[in-house]
PDB file of C-alpha atoms and ligand atoms in Angstrom:
ATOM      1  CA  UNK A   1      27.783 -29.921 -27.421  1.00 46.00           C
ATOM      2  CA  UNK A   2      24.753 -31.468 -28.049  1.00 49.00           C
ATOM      3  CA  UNK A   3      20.927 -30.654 -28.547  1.00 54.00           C
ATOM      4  CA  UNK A   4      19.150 -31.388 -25.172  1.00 64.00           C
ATOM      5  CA  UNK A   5      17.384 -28.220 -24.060  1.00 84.00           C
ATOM      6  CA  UNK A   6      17.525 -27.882 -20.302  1.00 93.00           C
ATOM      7  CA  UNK A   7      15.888 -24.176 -19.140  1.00 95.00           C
ATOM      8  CA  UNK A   8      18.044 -22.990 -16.145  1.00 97.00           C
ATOM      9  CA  UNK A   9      18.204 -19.186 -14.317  1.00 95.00           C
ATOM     10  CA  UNK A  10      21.306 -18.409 -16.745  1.00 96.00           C
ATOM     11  CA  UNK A  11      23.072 -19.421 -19.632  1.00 97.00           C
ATOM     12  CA  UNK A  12      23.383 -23.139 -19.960  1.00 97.00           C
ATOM     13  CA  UNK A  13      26.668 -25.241 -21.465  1.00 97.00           C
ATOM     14  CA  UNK A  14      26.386 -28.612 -21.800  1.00 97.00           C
ATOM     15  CA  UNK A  15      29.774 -30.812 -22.825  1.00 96.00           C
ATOM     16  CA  UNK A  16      29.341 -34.675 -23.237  1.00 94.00           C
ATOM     17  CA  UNK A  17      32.263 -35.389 -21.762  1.00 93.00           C
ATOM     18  CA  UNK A  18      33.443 -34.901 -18.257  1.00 92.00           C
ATOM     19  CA  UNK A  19      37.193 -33.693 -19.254  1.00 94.00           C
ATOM     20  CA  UNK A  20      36.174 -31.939 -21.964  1.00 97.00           C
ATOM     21  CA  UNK A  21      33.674 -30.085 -20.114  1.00 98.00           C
ATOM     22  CA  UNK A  22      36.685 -29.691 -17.782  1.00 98.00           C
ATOM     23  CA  UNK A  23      38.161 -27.911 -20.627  1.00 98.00           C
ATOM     24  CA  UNK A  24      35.596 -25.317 -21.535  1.00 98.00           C
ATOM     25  CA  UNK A  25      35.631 -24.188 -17.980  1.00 98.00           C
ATOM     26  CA  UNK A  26      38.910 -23.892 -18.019  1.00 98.00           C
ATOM     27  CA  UNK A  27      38.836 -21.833 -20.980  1.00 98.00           C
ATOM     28  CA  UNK A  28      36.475 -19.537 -19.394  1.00 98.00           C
ATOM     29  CA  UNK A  29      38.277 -19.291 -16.549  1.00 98.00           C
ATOM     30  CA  UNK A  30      41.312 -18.107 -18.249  1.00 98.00           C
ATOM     31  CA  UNK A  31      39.747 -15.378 -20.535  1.00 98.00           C
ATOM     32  CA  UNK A  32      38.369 -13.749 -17.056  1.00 98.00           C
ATOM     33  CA  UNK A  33      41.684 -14.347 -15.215  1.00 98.00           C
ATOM     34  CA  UNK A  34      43.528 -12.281 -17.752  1.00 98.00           C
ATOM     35  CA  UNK A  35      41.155  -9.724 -17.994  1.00 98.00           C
ATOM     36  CA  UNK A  36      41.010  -9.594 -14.259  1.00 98.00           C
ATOM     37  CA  UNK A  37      44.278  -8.937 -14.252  1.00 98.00           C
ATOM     38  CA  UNK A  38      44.707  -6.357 -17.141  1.00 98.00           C
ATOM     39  CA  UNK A  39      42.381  -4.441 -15.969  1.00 98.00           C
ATOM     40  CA  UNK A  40      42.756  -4.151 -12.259  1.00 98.00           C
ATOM     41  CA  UNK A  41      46.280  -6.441 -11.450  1.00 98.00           C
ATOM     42  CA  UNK A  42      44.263  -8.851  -9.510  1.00 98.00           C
ATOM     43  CA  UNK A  43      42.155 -12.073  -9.702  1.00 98.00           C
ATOM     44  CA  UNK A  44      39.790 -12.856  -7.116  1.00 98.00           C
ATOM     45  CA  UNK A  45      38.732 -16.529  -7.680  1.00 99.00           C
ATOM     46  CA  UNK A  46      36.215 -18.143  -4.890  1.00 99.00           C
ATOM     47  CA  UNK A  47      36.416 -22.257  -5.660  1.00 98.00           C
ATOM     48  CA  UNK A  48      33.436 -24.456  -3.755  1.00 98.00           C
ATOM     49  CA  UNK A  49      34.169 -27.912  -1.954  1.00 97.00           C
ATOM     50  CA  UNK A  50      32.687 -31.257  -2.364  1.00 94.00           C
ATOM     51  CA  UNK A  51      33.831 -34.034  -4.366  1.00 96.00           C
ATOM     52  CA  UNK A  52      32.290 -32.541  -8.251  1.00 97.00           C
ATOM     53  CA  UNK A  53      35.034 -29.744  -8.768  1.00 98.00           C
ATOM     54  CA  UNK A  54      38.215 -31.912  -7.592  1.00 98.00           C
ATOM     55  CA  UNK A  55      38.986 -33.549 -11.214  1.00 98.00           C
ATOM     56  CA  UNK A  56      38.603 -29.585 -12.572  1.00 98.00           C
ATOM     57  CA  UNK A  57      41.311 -28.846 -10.149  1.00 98.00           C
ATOM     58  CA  UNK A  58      43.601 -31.312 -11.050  1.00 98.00           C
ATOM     59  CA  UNK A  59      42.992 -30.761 -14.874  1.00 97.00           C
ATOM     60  CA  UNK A  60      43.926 -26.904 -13.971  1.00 98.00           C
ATOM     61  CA  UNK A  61      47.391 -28.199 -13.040  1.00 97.00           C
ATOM     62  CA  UNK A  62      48.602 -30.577 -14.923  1.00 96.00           C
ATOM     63  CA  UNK A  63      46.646 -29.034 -18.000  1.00 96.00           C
ATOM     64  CA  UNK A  64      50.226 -26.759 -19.912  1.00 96.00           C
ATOM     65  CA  UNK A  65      47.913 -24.430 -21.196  1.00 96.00           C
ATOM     66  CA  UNK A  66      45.458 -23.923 -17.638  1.00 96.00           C
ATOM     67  CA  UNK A  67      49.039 -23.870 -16.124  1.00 96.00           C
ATOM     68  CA  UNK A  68      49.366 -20.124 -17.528  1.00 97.00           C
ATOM     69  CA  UNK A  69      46.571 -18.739 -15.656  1.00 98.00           C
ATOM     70  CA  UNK A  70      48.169 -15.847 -13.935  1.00 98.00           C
ATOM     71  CA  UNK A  71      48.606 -17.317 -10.282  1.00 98.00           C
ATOM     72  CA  UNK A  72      50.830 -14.873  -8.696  1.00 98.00           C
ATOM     73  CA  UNK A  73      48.320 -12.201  -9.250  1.00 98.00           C
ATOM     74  CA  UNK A  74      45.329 -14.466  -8.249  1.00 98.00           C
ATOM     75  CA  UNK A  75      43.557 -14.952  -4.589  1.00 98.00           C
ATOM     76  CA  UNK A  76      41.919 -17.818  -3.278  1.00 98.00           C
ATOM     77  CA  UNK A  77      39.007 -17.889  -1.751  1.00 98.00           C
ATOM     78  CA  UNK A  78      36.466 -20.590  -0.581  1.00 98.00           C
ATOM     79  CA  UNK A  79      32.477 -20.415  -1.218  1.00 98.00           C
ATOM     80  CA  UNK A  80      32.093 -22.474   1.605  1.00 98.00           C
ATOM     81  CA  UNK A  81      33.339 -24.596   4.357  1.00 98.00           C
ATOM     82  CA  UNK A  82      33.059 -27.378   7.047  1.00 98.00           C
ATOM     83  CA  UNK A  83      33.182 -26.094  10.456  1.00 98.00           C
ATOM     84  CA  UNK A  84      36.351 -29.020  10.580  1.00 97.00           C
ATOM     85  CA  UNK A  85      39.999 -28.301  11.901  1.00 96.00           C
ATOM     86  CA  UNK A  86      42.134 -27.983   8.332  1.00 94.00           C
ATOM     87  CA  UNK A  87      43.602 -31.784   8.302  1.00 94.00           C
ATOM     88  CA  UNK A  88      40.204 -33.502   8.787  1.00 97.00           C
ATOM     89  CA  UNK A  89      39.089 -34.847   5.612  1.00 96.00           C
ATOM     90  CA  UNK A  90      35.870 -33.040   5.264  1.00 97.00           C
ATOM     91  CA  UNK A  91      37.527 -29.610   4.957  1.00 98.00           C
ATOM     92  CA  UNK A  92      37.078 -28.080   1.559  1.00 98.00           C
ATOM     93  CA  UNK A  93      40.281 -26.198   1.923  1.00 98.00           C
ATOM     94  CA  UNK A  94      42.829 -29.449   2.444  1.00 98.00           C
ATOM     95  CA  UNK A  95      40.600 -30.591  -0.719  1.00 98.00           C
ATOM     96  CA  UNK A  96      41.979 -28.066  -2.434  1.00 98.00           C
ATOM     97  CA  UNK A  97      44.980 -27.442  -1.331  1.00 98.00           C
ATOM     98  CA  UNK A  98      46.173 -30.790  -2.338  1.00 98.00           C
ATOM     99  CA  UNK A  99      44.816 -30.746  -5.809  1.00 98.00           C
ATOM    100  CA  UNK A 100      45.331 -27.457  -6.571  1.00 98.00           C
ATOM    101  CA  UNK A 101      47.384 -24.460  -4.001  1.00 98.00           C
ATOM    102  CA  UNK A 102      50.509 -26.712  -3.501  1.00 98.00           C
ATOM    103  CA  UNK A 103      50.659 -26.868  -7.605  1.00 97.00           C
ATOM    104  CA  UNK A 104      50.541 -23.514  -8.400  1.00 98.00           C
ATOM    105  CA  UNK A 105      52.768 -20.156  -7.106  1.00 97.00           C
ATOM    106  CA  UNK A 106      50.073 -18.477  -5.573  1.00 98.00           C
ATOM    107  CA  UNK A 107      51.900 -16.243  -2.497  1.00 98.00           C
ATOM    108  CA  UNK A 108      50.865 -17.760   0.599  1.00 98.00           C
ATOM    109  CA  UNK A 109      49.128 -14.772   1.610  1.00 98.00           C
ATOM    110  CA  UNK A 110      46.691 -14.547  -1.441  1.00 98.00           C
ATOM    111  CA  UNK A 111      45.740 -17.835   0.004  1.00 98.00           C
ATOM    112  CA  UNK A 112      42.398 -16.989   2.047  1.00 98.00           C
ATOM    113  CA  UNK A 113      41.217 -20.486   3.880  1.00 98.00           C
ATOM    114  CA  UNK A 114      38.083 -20.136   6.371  1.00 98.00           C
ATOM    115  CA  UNK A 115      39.786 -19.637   9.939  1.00 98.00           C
ATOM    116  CA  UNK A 116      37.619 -23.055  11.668  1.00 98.00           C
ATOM    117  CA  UNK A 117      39.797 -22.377  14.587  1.00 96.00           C
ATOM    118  CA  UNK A 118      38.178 -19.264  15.383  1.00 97.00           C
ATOM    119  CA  UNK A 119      35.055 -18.856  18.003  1.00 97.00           C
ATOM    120  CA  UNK A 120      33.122 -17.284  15.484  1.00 98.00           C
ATOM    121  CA  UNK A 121      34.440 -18.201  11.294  1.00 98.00           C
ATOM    122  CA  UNK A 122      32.203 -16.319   9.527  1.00 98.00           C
ATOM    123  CA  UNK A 123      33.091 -12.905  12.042  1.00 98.00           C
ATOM    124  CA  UNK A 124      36.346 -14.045  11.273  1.00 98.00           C
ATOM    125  CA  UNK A 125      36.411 -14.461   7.365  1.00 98.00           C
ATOM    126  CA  UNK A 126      34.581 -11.503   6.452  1.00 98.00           C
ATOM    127  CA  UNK A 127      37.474  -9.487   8.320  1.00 98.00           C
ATOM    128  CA  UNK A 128      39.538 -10.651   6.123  1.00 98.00           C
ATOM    129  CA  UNK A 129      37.939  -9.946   3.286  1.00 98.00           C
ATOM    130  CA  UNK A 130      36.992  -6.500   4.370  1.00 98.00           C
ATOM    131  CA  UNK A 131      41.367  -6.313   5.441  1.00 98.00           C
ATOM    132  CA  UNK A 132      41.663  -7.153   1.211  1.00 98.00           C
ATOM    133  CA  UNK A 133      38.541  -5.378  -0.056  1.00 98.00           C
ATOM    134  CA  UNK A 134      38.258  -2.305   2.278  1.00 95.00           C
ATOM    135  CA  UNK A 135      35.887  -1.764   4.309  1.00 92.00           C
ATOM    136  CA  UNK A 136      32.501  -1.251   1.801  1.00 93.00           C
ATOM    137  CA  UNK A 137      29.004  -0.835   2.620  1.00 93.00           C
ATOM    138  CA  UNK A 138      28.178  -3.490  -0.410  1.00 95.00           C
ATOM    139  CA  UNK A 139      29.567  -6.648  -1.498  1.00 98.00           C
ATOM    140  CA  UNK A 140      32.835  -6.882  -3.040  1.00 98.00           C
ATOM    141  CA  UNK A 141      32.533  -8.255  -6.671  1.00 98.00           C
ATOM    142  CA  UNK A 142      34.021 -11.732  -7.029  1.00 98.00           C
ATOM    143  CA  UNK A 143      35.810 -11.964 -10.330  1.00 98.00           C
ATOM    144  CA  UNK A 144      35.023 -15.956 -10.825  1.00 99.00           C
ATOM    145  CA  UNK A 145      32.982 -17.793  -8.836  1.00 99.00           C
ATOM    146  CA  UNK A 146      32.619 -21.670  -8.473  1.00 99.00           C
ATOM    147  CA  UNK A 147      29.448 -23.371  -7.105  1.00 98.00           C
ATOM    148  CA  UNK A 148      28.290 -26.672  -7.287  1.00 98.00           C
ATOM    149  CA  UNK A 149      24.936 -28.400  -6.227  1.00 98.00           C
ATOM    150  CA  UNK A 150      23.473 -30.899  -3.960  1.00 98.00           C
ATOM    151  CA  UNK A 151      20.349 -32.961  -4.597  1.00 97.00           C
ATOM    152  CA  UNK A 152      18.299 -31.078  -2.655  1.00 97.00           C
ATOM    153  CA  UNK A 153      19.309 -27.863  -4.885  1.00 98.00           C
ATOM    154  CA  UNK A 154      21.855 -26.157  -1.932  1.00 98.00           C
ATOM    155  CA  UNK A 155      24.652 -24.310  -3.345  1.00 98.00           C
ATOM    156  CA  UNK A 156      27.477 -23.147  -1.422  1.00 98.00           C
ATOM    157  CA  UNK A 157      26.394 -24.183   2.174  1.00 98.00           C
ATOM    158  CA  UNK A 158      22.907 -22.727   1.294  1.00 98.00           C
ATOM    159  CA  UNK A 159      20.975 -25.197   2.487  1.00 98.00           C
ATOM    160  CA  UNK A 160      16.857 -25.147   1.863  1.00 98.00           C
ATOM    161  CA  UNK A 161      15.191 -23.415   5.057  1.00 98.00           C
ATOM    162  CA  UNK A 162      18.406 -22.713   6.489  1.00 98.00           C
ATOM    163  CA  UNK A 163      19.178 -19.394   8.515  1.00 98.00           C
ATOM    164  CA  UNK A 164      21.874 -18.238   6.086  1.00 98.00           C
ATOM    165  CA  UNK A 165      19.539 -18.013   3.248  1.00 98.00           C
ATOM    166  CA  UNK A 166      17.930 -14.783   5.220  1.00 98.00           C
ATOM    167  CA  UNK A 167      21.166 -13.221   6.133  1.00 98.00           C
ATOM    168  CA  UNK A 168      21.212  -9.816   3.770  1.00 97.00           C
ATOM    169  CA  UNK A 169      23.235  -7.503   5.936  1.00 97.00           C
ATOM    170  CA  UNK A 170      26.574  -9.651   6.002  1.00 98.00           C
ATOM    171  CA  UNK A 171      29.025 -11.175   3.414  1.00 98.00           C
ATOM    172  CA  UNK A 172      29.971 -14.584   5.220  1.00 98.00           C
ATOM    173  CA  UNK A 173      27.356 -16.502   7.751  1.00 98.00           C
ATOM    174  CA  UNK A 174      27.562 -19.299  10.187  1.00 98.00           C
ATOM    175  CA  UNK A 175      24.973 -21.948   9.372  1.00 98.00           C
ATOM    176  CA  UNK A 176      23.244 -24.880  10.595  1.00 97.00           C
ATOM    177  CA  UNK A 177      20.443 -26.491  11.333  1.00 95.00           C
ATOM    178  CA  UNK A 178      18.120 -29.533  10.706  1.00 96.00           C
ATOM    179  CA  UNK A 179      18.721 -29.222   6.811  1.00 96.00           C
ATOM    180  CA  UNK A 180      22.243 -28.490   6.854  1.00 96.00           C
ATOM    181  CA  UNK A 181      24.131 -31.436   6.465  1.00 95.00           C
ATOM    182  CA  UNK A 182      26.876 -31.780   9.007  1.00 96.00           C
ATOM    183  CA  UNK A 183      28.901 -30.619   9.840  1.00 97.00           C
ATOM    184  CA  UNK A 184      27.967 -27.073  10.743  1.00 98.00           C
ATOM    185  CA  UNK A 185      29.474 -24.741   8.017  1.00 98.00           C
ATOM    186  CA  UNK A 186      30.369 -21.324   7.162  1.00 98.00           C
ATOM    187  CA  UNK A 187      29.889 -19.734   3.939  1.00 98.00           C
ATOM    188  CA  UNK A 188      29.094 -17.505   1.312  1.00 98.00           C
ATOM    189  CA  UNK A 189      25.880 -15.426   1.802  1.00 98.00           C
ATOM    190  CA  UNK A 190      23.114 -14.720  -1.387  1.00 98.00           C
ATOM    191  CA  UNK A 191      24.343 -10.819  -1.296  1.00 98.00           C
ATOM    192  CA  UNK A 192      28.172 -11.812  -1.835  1.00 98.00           C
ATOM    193  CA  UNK A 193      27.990 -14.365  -4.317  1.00 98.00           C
ATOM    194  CA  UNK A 194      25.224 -11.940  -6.120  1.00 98.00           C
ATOM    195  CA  UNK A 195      27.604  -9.357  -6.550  1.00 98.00           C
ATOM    196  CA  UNK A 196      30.000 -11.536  -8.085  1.00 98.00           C
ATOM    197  CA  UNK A 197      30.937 -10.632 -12.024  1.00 98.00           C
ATOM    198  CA  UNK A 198      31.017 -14.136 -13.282  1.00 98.00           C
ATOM    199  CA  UNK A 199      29.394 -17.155 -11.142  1.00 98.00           C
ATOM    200  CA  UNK A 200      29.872 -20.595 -12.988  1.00 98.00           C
ATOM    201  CA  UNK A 201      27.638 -23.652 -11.489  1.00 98.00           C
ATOM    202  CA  UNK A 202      29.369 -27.352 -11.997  1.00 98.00           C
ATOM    203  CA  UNK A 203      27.179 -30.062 -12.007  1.00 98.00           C
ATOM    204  CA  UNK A 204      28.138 -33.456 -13.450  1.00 97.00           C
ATOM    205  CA  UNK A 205      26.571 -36.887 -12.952  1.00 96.00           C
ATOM    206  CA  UNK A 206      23.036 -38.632 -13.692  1.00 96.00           C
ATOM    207  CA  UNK A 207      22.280 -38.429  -9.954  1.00 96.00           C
ATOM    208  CA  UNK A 208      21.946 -34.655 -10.631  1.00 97.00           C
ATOM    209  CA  UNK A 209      19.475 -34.285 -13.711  1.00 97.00           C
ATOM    210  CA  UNK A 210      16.760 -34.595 -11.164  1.00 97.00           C
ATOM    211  CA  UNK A 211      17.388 -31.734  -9.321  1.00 98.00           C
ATOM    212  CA  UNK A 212      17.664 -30.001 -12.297  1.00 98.00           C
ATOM    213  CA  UNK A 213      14.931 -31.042 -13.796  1.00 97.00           C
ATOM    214  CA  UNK A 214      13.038 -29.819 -10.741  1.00 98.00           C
ATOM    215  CA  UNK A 215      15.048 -26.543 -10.987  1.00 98.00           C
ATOM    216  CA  UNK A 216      13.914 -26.089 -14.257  1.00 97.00           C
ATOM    217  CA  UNK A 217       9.935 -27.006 -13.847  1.00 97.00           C
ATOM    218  CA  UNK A 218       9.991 -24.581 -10.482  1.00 97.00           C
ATOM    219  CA  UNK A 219      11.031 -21.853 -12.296  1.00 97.00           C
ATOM    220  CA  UNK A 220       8.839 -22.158 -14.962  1.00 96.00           C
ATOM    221  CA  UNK A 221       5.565 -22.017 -12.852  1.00 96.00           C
ATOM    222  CA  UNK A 222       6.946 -20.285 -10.089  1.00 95.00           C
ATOM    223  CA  UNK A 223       9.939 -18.499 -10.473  1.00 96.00           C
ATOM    224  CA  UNK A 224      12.756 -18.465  -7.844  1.00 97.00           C
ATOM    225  CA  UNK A 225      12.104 -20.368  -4.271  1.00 97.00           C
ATOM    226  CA  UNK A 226      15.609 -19.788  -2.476  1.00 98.00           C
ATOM    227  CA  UNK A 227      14.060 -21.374   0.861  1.00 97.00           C
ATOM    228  CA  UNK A 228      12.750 -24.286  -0.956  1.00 97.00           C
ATOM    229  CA  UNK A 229      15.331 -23.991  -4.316  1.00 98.00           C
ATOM    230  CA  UNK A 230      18.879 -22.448  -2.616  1.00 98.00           C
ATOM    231  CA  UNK A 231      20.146 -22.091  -5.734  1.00 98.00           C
ATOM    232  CA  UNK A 232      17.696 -20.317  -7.579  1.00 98.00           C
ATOM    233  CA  UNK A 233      18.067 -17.307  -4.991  1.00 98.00           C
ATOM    234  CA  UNK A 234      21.867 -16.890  -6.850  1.00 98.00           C
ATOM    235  CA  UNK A 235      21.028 -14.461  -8.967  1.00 97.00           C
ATOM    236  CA  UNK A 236      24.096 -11.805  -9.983  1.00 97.00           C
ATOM    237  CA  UNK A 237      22.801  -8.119  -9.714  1.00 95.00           C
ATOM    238  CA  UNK A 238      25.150  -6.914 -12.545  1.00 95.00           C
ATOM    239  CA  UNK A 239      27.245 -10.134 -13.333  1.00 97.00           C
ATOM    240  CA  UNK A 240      26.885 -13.514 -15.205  1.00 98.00           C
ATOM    241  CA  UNK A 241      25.979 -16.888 -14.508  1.00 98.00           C
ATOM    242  CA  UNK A 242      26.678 -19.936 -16.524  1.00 98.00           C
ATOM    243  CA  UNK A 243      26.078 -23.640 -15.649  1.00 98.00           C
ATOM    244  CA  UNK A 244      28.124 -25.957 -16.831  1.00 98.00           C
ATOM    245  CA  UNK A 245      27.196 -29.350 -17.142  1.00 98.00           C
ATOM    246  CA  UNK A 246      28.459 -32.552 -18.470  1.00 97.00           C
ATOM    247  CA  UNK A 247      25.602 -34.991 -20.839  1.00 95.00           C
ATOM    248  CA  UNK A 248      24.653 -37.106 -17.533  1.00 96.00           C
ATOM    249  CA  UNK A 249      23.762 -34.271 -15.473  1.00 97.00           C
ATOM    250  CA  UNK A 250      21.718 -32.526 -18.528  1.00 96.00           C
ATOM    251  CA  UNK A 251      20.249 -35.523 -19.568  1.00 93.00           C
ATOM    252  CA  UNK A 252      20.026 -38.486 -17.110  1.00 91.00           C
ATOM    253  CA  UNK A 253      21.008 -42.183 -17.012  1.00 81.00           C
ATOM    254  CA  UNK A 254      19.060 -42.719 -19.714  1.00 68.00           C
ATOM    255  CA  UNK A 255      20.092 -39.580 -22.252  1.00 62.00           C
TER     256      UNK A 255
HETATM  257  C1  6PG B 301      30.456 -28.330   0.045  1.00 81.55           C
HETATM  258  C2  6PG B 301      30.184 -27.511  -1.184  1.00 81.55           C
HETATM  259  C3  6PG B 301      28.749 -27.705  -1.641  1.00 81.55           C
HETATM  260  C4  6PG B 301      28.827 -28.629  -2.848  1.00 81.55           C
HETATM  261  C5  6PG B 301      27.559 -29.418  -3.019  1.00 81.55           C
HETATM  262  C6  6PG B 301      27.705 -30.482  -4.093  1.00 81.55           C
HETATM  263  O1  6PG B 301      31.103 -27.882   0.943  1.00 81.55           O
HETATM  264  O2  6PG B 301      30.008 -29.491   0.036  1.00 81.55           O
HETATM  265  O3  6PG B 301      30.815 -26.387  -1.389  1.00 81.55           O
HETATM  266  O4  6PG B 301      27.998 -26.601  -1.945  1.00 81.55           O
HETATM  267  O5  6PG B 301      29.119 -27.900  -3.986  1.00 81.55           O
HETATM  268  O6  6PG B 301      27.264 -30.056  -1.809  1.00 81.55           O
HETATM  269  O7  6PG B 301      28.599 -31.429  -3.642  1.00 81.55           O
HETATM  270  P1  6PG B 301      29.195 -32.562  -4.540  1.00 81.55           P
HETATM  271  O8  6PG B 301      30.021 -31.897  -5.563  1.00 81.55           O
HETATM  272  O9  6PG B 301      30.017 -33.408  -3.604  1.00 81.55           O
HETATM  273  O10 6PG B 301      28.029 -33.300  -5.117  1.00 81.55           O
END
């Protein structure tokens, strides 16, 4: 840990180093695994995409001590995904799945990928969430929820002036659009992911202190901008959010 202040919507963890920022999350993710589990005999974990969470995912596996988070009573889900078939190599889910489902015993039906196949994904996703969750009028709550961020502040496949970032009646959206970057995707909507218990952000890399930076002055003078500022609409109604960044991203090329 170190002393640079950055002011983000949450509580903020910064880690020098990349692996042993790795570590930390790790750590955090284990504590609300097993608690998960004591107390209801499930975990539901929702992991994001892109190329910033991959290392995590390996660490998780080859890691002895991540190794013992309790698998068999975990299920998968994803934040967010390409509108791809599962081999092409933008999917989130083959991401994933290499570095992290085909290492650990997770049963094969706790394994929840986006069906891309389907006329209509998001229709198709939230089914079977509502098949695991039952059928509720609100938002499940996510035990442990992974996001990351682009440079233009999207999270999940919230992307600024997008049409998901209105959707408030449904748990998984369809979205596209001049600001989305392609391909189309399908993903977590502002009223799931804000009814999650514990939502960790994971940003790493110089390239990203900008954004957050930006992040940090917006909400300062004018508090959260989710068409302008995606991520600063993720805001968890009765949960947590920590972001959890290594010294590059929290301090810049220069820090
Ligand atoms: C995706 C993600 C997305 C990602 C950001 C950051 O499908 O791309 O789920 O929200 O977290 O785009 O991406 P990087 O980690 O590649 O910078």
């Amino acid at each position: 840990m170190n002393e640079t202040t950055l002011q983000l919507p949450g509580e903020v963890r910064i880690t020098d180093e990349a692996d042993a920022l790795y570590d930390e999350l790790a750590a955090d993710l284990l504590d609300v695994a097993r608690e998960a589990v004591e107390q209801r005999g499930q975990f539901h974990l929702a992991l994001s995409g892109g190329g910033t969470p991959e290392p995590f995912y390996v660490r998780l596996v080859i890691d002895p001590t991540w190794r013992t988070l309790p698998w068999k009573q975990t299920h998968i889900w994803l934040v967010d995904e390409r509108w791809v078939p599962r081999e092409d190599a933008r999917s989130n889910f083959r991401m994933i799945r290499e570095a992290l489902i085909t290492q650990v015993p997770t049963p094969a039906e706790q394994v929840h990928p986006v069906p891309t196949t389907s006329a209509d994904p998001a229709d198709a996703y939230e089914a079977a969430m509502r098949e695991v969750f039952g059928d509720l009028a609100e938002a499940p709550p996510l035990d442990w929820v992974l996001l990351g961020m682009g440079d233009d502040a999207h999270t999940a496949s919230l992307f600024p002036q997008s049409a998901a970032l209105d959707v408030t009646d449904r748990w998984i959206a369809n979205n596209d659009g001049p600001n989305v970057v392609p391909p189309p995707r399908i993903t977590m909507t502002y009223p799931l992911l804000n009814a999650a218990r514990n939502l960790r952000v994971l940003v790493t890399g110089a390239k990203k202190h900008a954004t957050l930076r930006r992040i940090e002055q917006h909400m300062k003078e004018h508090g959260p901008d989710p068409s302008v500022l995606p991520i600063t609409g993720v805001s968890p109604a009765r949960g947590n959010i920590t972001w959890f960044l290594d010294g590059p991203a929290a301090m810049g090329a220069g820090g």
